[in-house]
Short mmCIF file of C-alpha atoms and ligand atoms in Angstrom, two decimals:
data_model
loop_
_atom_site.label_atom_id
_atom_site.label_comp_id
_atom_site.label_asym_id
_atom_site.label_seq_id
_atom_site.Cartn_x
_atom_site.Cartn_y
_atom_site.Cartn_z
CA UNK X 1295 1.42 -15.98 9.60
CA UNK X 1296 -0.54 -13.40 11.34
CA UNK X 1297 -3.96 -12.24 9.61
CA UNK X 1298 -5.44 -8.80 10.85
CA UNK X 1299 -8.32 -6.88 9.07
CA UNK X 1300 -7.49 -3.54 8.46
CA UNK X 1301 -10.76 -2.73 6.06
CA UNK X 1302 -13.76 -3.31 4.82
CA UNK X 1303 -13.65 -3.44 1.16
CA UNK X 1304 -16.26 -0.83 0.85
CA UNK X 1305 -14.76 1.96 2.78
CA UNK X 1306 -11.95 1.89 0.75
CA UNK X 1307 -11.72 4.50 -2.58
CA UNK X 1308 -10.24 3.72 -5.80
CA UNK X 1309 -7.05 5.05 -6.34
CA UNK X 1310 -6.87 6.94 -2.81
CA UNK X 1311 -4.68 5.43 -0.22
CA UNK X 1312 -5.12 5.26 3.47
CA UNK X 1313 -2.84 4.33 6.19
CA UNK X 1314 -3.23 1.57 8.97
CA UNK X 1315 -1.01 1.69 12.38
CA UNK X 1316 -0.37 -2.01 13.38
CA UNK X 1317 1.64 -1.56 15.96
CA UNK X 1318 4.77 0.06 15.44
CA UNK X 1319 4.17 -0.85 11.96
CA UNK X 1320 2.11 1.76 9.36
CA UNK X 1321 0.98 0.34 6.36
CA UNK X 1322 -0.61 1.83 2.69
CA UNK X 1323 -3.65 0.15 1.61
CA UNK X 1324 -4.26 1.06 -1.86
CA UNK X 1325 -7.32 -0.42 -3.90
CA UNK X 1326 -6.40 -0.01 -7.81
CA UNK X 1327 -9.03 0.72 -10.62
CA UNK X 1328 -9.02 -3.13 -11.32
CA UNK X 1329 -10.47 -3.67 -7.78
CA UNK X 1330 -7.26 -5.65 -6.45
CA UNK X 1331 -6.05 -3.94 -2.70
CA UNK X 1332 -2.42 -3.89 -2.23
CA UNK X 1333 -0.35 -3.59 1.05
CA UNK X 1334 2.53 -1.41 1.63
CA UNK X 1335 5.00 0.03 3.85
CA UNK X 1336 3.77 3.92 4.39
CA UNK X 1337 7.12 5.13 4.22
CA UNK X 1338 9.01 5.77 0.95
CA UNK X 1339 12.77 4.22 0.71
CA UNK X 1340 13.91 7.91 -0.15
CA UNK X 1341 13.11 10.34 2.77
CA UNK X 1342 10.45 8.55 4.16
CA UNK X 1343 7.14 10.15 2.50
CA UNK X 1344 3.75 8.60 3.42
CA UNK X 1345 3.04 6.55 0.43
CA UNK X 1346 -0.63 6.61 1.03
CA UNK X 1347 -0.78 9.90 0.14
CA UNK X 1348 0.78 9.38 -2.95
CA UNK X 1349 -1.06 9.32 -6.36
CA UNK X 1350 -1.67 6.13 -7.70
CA UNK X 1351 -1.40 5.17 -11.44
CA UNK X 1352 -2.47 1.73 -12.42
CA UNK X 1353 -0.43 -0.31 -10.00
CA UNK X 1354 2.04 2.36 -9.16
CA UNK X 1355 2.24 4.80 -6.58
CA UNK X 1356 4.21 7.90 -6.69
CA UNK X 1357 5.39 9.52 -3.42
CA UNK X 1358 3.77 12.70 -2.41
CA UNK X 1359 7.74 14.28 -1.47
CA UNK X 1360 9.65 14.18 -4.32
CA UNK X 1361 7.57 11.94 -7.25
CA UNK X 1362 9.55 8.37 -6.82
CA UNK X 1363 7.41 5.73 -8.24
CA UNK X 1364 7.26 2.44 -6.32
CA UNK X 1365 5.26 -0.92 -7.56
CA UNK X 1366 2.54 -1.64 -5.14
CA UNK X 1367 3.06 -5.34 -6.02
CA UNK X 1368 6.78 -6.07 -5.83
CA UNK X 1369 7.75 -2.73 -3.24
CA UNK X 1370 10.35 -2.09 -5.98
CA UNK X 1371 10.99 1.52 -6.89
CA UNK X 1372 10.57 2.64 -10.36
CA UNK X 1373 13.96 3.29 -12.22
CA UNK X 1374 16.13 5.68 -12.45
CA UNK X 1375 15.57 5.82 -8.68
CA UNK X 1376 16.31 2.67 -6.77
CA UNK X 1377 15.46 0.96 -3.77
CA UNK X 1378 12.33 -0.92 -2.33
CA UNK X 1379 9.66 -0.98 -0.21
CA UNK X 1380 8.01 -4.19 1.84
CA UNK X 1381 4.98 -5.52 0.64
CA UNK X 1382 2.52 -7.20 2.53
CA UNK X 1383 0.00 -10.27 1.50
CA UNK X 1384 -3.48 -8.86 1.41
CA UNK X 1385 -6.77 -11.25 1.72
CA UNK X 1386 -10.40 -10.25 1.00
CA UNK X 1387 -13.06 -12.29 2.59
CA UNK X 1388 -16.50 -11.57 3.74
CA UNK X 1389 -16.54 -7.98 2.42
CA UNK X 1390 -13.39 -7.82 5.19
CA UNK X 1391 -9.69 -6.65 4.19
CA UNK X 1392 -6.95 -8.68 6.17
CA UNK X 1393 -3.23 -8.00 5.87
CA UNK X 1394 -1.29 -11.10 6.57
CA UNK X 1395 2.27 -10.49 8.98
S1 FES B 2764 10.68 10.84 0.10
FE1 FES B 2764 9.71 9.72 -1.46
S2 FES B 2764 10.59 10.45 -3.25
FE2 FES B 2764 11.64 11.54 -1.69
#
C-alpha cells in the first residue's frame, strides 16, 4: 500500500473540505468536529458533484448539487438515495496527513 501526505493536520478546517489531485485521482479530505480526517472520492455517485464542497454534518457529507448525503466512513450514500463512494485509509503522524492507495 502506497502512503502519500496530502496535509498537514493544521491547515486543515473543521467541517470544511478540500480537495487533493493524486494523479488522475481527486480526493475529499474532510476533518470532522471530533478531530478524526476522513478520505474520499471528490465526486458524488449521482452526477458527479465535488464532495469537498459539500457541507459536512457529524460524519456525513452532503453534496453541494442536489443534497445526497454520503458517510465519510463507509462511502455509502444516505438512504432513500443509493449508491457509494470509495473511501480511502487516512494516517496522521508527525502533525502530517497521509492517504494510503
Ligand atoms: S450530484 Fe451529488 S446529489 Fe446530485
Amino acid at each position: 500500500m502506497e502512503r502519500i501526505q496530502v496535509a498537514y493536520i493544521n491547515n486543515l478546517s473543521e467541517r470544511l473540505g478540500k480537495s487533493v489531485k493524486l494523479g488522475n485521482l481527486e480526493i475529499a479530505l474532510f476533518k470532522l468536529s471530533n478531530g478524526e480526517v476522513r478520505a474520499i472520492e471528490n465526486s458524488c455517485p449521482h452526477k458527479g458533484g465535488l464532495l469537498s464542497q459539500g457541507i459536512v454534518s457529524g460524519e456525513h457529507v452532503f453534496c453541494p448539487l442536489h443534497d445526497w448525503k454520503i458517510c465519510t466512513g463507509d462511502g455509502e450514500v444516505q438512504a432513500p438515495d443509493e449508491g457509494c463512494v470509495r473511501t480511502y485509509k487516512v494516517e496522521i503522524q508527525d502533525e502530517k496527513v497521509y492517504v494510503c492507495l
